[in-house]
Coordinates of C-alpha atoms in Angstrom, one line a residue:
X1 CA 1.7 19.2 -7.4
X2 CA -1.2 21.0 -6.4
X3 CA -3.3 20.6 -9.8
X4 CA -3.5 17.5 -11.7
X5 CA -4.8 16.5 -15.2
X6 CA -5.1 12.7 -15.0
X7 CA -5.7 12.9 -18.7
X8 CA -2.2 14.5 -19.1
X9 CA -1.0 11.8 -17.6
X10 CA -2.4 9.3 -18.9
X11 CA -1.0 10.6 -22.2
X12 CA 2.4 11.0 -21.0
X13 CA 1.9 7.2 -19.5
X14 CA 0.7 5.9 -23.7
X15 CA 4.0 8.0 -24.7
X16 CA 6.4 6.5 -22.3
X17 CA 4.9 3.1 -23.4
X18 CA 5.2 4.4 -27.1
X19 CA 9.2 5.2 -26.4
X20 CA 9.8 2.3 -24.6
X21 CA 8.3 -0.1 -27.0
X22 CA 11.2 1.1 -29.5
X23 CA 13.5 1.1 -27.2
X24 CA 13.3 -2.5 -26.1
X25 CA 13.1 -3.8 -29.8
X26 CA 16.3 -2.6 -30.4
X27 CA 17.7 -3.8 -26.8
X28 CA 15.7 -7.8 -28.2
X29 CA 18.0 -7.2 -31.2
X30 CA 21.1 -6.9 -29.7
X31 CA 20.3 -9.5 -27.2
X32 CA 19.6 -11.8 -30.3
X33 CA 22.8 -11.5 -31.8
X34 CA 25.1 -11.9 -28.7
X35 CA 22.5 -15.2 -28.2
X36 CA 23.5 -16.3 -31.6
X37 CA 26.8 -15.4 -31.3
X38 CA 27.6 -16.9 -27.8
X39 CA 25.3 -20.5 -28.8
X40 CA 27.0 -21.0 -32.4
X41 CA 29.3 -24.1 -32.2
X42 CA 30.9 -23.2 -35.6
X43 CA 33.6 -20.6 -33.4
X44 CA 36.0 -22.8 -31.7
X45 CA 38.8 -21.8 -29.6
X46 CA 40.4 -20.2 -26.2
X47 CA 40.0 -16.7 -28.2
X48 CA 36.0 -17.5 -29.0
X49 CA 34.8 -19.0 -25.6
X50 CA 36.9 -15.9 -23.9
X51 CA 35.3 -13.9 -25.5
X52 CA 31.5 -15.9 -25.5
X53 CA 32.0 -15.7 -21.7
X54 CA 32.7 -11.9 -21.7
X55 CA 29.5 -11.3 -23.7
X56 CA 27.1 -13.6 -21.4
X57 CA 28.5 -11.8 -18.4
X58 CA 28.7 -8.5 -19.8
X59 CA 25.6 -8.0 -22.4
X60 CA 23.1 -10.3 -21.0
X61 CA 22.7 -8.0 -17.7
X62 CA 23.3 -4.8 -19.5
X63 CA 20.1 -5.6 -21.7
X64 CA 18.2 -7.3 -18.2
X65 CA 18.4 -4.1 -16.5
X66 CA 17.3 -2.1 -19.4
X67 CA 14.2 -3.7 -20.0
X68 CA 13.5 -4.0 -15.9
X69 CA 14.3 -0.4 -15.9
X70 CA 11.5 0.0 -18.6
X71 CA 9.2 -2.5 -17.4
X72 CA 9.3 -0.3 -13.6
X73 CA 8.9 3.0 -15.2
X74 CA 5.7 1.9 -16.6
X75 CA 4.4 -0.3 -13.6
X76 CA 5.1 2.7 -11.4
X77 CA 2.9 5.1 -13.6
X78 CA 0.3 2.6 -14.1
X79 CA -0.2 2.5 -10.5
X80 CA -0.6 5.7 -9.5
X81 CA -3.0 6.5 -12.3
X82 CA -4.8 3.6 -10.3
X83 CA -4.2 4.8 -6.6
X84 CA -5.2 8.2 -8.0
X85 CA -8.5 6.8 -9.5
X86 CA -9.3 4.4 -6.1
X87 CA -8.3 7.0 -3.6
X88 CA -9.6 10.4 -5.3
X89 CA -11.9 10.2 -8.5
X90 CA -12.4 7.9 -10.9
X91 CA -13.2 10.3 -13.6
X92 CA -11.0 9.5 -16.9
X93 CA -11.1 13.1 -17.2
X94 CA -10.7 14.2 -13.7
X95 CA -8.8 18.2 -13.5
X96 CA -8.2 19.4 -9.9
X97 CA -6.8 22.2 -8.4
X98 CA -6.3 21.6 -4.9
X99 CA -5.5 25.8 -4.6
X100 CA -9.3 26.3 -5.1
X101 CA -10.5 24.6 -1.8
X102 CA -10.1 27.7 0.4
X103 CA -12.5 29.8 -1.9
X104 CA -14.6 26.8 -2.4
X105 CA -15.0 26.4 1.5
X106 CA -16.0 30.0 1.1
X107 CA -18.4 29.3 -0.7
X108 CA -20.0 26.4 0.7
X109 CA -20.0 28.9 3.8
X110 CA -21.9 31.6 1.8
X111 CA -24.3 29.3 0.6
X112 CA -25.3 27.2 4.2
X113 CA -25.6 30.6 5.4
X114 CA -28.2 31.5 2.9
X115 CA -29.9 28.5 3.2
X116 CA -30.2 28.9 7.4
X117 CA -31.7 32.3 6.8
X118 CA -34.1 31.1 4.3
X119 CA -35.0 28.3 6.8
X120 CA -35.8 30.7 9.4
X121 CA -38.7 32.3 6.4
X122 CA -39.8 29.2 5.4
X123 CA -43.0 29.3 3.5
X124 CA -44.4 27.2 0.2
X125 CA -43.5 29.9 -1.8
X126 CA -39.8 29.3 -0.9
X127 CA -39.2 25.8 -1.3
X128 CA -38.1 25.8 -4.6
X129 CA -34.7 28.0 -3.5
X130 CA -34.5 25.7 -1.0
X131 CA -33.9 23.1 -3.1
X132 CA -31.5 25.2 -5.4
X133 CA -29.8 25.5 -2.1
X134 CA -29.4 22.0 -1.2
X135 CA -28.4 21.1 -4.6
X136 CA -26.0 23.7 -5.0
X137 CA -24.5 22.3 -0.9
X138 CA -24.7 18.8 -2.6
X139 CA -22.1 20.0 -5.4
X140 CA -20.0 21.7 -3.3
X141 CA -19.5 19.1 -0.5
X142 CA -18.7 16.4 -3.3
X143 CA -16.2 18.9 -4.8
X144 CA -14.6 19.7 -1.5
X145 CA -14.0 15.7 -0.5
X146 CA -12.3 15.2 -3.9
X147 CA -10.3 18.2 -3.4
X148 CA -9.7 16.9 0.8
X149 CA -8.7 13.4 -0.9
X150 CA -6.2 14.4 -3.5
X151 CA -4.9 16.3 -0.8
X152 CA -4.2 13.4 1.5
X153 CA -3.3 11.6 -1.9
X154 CA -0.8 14.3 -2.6
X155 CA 1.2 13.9 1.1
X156 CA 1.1 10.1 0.5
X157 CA 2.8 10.0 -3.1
X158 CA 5.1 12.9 -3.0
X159 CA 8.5 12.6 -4.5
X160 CA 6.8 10.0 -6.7
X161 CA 7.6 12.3 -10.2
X162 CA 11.0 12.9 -8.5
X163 CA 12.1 9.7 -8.7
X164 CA 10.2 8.7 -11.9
X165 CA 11.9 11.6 -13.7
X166 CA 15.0 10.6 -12.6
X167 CA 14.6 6.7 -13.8
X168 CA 13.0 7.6 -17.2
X169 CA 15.8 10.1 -17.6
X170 CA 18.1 7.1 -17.1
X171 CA 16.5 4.7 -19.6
X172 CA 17.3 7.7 -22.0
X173 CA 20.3 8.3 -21.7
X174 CA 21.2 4.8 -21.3
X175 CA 19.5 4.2 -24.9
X176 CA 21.3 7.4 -26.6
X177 CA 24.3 6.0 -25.1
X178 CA 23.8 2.3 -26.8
X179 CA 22.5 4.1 -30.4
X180 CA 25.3 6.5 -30.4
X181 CA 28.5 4.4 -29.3
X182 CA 27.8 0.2 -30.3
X183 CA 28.2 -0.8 -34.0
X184 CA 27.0 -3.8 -35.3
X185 CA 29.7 -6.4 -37.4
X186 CA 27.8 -7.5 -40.1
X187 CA 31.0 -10.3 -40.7
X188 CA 31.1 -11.6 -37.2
X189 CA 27.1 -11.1 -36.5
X190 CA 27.9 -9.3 -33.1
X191 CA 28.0 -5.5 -31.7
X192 CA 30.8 -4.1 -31.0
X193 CA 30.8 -1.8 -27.1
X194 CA 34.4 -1.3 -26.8
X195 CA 32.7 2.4 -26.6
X196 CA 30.2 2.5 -24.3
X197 CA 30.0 4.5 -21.3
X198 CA 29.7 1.8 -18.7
X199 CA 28.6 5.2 -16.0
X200 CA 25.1 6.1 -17.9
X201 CA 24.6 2.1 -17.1
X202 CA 25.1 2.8 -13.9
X203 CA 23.2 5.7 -13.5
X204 CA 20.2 4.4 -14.5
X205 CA 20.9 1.4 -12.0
X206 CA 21.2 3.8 -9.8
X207 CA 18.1 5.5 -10.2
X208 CA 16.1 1.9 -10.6
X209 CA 17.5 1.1 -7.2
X210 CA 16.2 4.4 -6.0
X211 CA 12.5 3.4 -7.2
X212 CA 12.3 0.4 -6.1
X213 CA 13.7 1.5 -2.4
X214 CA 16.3 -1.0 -2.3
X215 CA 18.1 0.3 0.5
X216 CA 18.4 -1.9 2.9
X217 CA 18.4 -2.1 6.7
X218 CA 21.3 -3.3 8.6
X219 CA 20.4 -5.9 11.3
X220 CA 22.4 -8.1 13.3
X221 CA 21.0 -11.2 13.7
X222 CA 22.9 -12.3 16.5
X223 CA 20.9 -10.5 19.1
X224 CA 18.0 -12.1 18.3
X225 CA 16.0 -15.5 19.4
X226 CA 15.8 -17.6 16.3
X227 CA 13.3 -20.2 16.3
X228 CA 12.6 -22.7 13.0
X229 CA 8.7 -22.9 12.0
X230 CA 7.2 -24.8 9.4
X231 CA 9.6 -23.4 6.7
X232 CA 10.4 -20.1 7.9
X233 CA 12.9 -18.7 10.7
X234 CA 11.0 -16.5 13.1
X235 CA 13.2 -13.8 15.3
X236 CA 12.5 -12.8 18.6
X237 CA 14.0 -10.2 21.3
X238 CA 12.6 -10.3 24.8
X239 CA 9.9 -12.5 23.9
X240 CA 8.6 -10.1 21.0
X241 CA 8.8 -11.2 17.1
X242 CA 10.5 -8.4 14.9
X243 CA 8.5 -9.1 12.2
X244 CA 11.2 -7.1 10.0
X245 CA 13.8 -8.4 11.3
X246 CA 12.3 -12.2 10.3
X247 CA 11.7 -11.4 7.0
X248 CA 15.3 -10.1 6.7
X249 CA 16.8 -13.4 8.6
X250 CA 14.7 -15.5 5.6
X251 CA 15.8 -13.4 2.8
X252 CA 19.1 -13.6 3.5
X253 CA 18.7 -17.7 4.1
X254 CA 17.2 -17.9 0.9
X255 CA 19.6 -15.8 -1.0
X256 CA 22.4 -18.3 0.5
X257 CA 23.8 -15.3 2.7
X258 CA 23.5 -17.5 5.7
X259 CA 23.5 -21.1 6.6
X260 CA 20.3 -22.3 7.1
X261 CA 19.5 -24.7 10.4
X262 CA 17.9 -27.3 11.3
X263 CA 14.2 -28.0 11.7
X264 CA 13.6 -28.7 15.8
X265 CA 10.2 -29.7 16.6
X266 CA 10.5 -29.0 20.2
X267 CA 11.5 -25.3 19.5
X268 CA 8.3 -25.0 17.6
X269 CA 5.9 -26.2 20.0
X270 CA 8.3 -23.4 22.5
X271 CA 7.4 -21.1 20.1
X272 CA 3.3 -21.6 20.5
X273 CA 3.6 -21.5 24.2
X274 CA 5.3 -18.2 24.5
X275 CA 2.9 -16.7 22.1
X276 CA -0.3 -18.4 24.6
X277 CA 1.8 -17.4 27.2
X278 CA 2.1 -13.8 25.9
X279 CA -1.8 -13.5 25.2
X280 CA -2.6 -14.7 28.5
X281 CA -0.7 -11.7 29.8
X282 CA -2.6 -9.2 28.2
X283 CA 0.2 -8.7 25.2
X284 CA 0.5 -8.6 21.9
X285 CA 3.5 -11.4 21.2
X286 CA 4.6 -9.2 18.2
X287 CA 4.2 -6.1 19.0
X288 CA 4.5 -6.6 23.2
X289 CA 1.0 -3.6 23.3
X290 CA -1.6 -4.5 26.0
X291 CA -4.3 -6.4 24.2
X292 CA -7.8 -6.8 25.3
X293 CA -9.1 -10.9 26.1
X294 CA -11.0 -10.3 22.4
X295 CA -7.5 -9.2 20.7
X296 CA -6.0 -12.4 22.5
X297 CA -9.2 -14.8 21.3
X298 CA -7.8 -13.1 17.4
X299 CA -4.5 -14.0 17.7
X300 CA -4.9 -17.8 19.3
X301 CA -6.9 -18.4 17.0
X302 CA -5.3 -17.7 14.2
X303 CA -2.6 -20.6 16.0
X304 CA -5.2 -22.5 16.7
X305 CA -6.4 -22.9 13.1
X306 CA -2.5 -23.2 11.8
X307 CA -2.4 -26.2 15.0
X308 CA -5.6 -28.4 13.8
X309 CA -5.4 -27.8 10.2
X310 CA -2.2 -30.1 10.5
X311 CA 0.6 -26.6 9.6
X312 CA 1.7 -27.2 13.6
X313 CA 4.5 -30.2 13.4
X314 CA 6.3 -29.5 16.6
X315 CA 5.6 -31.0 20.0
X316 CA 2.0 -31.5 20.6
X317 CA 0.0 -29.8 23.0
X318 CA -3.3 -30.3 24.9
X319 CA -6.0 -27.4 23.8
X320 CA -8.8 -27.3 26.0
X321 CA -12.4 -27.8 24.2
X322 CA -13.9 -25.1 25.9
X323 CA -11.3 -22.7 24.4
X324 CA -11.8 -24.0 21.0
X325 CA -15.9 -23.9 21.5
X326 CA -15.1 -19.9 22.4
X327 CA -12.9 -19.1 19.8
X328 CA -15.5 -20.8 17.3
X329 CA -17.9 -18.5 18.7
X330 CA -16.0 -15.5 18.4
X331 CA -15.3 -16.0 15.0
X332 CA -17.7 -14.0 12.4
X333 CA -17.8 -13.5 8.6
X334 CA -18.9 -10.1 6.9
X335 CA -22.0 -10.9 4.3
X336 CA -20.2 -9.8 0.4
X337 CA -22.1 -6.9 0.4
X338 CA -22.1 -6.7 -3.1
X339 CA -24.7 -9.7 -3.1
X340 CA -27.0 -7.5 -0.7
X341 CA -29.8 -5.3 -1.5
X342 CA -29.9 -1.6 -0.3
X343 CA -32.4 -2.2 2.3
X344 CA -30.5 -5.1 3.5
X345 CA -27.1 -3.1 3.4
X346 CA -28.9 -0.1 5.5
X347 CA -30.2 -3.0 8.1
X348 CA -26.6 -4.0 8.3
X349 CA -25.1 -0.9 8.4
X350 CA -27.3 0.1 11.2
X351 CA -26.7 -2.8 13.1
X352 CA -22.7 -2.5 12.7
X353 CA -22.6 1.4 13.8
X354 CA -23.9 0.1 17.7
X355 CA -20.0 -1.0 17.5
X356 CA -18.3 2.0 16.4
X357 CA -16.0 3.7 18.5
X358 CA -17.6 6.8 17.9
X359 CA -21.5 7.8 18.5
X360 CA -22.3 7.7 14.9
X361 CA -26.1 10.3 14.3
X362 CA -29.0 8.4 12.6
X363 CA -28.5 11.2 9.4
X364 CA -25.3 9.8 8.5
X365 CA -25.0 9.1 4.8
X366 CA -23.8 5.7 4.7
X367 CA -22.5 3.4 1.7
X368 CA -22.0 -0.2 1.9
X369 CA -19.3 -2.1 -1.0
X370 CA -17.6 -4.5 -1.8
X371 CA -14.0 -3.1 -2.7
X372 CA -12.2 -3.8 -6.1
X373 CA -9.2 -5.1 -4.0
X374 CA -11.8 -7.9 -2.7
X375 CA -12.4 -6.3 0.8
X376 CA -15.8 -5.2 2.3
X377 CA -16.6 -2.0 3.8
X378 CA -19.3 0.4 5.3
X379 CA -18.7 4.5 5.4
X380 CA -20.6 6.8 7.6
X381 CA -20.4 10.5 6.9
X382 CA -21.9 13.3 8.5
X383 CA -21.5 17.1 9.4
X384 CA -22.1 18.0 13.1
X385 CA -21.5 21.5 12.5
X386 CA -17.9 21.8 13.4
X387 CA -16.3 18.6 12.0
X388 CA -16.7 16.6 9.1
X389 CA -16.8 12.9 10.2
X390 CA -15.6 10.1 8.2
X391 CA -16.1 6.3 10.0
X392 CA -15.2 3.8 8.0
X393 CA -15.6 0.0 9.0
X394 CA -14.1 -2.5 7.0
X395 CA -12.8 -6.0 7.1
X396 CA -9.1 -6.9 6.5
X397 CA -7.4 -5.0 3.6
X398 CA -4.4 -6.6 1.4
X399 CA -2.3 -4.7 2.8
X400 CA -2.7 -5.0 6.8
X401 CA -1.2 -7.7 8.7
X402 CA -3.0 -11.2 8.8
X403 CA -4.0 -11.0 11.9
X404 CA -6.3 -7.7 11.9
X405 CA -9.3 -8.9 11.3
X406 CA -12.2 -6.6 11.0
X407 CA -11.8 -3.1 12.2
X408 CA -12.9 0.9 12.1
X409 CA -11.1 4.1 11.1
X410 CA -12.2 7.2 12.0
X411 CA -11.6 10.1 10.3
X412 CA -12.3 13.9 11.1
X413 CA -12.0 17.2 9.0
X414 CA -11.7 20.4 10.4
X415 CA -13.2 22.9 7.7
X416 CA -11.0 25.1 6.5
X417 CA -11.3 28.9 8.3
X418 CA -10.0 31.9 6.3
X419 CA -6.4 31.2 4.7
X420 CA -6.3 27.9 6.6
X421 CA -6.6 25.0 4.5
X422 CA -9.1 22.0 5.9
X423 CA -7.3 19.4 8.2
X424 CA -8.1 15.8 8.5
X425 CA -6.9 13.8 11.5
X426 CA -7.6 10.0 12.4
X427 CA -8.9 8.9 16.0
X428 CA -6.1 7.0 17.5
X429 CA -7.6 7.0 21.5
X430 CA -10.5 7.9 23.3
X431 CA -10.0 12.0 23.0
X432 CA -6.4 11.6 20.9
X433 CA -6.1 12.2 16.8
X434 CA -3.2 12.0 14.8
X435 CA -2.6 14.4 11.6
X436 CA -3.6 13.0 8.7
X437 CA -0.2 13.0 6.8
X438 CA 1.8 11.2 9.3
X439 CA -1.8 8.2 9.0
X440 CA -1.0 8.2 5.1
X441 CA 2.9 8.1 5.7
X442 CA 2.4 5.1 8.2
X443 CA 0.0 3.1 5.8
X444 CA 2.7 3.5 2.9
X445 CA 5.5 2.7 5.3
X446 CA 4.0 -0.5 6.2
X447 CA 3.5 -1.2 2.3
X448 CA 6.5 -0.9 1.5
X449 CA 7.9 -2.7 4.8
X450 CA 9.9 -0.1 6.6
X451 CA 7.5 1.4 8.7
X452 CA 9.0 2.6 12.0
X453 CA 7.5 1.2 15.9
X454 CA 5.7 4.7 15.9
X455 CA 3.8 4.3 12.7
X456 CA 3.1 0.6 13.5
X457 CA 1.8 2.0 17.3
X458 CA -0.5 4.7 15.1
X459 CA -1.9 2.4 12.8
X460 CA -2.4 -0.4 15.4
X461 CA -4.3 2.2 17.6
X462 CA -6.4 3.8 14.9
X463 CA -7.5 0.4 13.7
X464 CA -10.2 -0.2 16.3
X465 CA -11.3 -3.6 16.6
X466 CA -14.7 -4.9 16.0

């Protein structure tokens, strides 16, 4: 959608809740009966437990799903009222039409154009319009990077109402379906579903499945190293982990789809060495990219912790002090910037942007926080007349993998240019950028652990370490 009323949806979010709050009371009921009717030792008989057992493994699941089905719809709403207030504006009563940005890059246009001419006959008697100028800029930029965000927000949730519409549609149905064709026996205590339309059921499974993207890869395991750690199976091919492929090869151990094998100290400590033995070579043992000696000082470490803390029970290995002293060194903790004051924050932030990857100008805004998902971060805007620049430097978000560390994104806009819309790309090399849809598609591929070696290779490259 193009235009948004969170309001409207937040009222459509209370009314779901609203429906679905009836609709699980009368699910609880019917669960309470078939409870009562399945636990009461008064009904003996082959008949009776026949038809106990049918109700357990017919009615228990039926009413499960229902209320999971519920319980998703809402969860899923909830959150992107919550992605839409973190990513794009946290206004309760944010409206935006995303149409508008072309005219309001006009605009802005119009107005800087003013304000260069008035610049050019500046006297005392002019620095009131000035201001009115630079006020009137101010506005407009903050309106353009809300509209620019919802944008990007827009690529990286669509299809979200799609399959929302089709889940809550489900629930309906499924709850029509339950009013309209079971009877309660007020003799027996139970409900009677000899009519029920098992396919609405399974519709709605079907679209709850859908939501939650339970479609599955494929993988055979057999092609792959297996190696026990700790209390986890680890897969490699050609000396690389598949991280996806590992979490797979555990699920399925833990949902009893495969036998699980033994514990072998001596493949764990094999395990450590081909990762050292990895780093020293310059590559990444998970992903098998060239790594610089800083990336490699990241990753040992990270074994080297796991090694002395007492995780490591495999065959022991000498460490040499001088690498430990190094990778003691190396290590470094971001300040909570919350706990700073502004002048301290500037000091930092001033300090950090020698290590961009980017020149960053002394007249960038900048804005040091500590993030509500517990994560601290520094942004550096400014305008060099033909890009909008966005450097972000942050330490390790929930989302990114363990061993990231601290890093910078860079972002650039393109202004829009008469019916072209703006365009924001992310730096990804020294003079390559990468749209930014296919940025936002690889950051909610990775969240939702099916991203694919080319969204891994962008986000891993547009990362930049500190």
């Amino acid at each position: 959608m193009s235009r948004i009323d969170i309001g409207e949806i937040q009222t459509f979010a209370h009314q779901l809740h609203t429906a679905n709050e009836a609709g699980r009371k009368s699910i609880k009921d019917i669960k309470k009966a078939v409870e009562n009717y399945t636990e009461d030792g008064s009904l003996k008989g082959k008949a009776i437990d026949a038809s106990k057992n049918y109700y357990q493994m017919t009615y228990f699941p039926l009413c499960d799903a229902i209320i999971e089905a519920m319980n998703e719809s809402e969860e899923r709403l909830a959150q992107y009222i919550a992605d839409f207030h973190a990513q794009v504006d946290g206004s309760a009563d944010a409206r935006i039409d995303a149409d508008g940005l072309y005219e309001l890059g006009k605009m802005i246009d119009r107005i800087e154009a003013k304000k260069e001419a008035l610049a050019q006959r500046m006297n005392t008697g002019t620095e009131g319009q000035m201001q009115s100028y630079r006020s009137q800029l101010s506005i407009a930029y903050k309106q353009e990077n809300i509209l620019e965000k919802y944008l990007a927000f827009e690529q990286s949730h669509g299809g979200f109402f799609d399959n929302l519409t089709d889940l809550v549609q489900g629930i309906q149905q499924t709850i029509r379906e339950l009013q309209s064709n079971i009877q309660f026996n007020s003799k027996t205590g139970t409900y009677d579903m000899s009519k029920l339309n098992f396919t609405t059921v399974t519709r709605m499974q079907n679209a709850l499945g859908k939501a939650l993207k339970n479609n599955e890869t494929t993988f055979n395991f057999d092609e792959y190293q297996k190696t026990y750690r700790g209390q986890m199976w680890v897969l490699m091919k050609n000396g690389i982990v598949d991280v996806e492929v590992t979490n797979a090869y555990n699920a399925a151990v833990l949902n009893g789809e495969l036998a699980h094998k033994s514990n072998e100290a001596q493949e764990e400590a094999e395990l450590l060495q081909a990762v050292i033995q990895s780093v020293k070579k310059g590559r990444d043992p998970v992903t098998g990219q060239e790594i610089s000696k800083a990336q490699g000082f990241s990753i040992i470490s990270g074994f080297i912790f796991y090694y002395t803390s007492g995780g490591y029970k495999g065959k022991k290995l000498k460490i040499p002090k001088k690498l430990l002293n190094n990778i003691k060194n190396r290590r470094s903790k971001a300040p909570k910037l919350s706990t700073l004051s502004e002048k301290e924050q500037l000091k930092l932030a001033n300090k950090y942007k020698k290590k961009a990857p980017i020149a960053i100008p002394d007249n960038a805004k900048i804005k040091a926080q500590t993030k509500k998902a517990g994560y601290e971060q520094i942004t550096y805007k400014w305008n060099d007349g033909q890009f909008k620049y966005e450097v972000r430097w942050h330490t390790r978000t929930p989302e990114a993998p363990l061993e990231q560390g601290n890093t910078w994104v860079v972002q650039r806009t393109v202004p829009g240019n008469g019916g072209d819309k703006p365009q924001t790309f992310f730096k990804i090399g020294d003079d390559e950028w990468v749209e930014g849809y296919k940025w936002y598609d690889a950051i909610n591929a990775r969240k939702a652990g099916n991203a694919t070696p080319e969204q891994i290779k962008i986000l891993d490259k547009g990362h930049w370490k500190e």
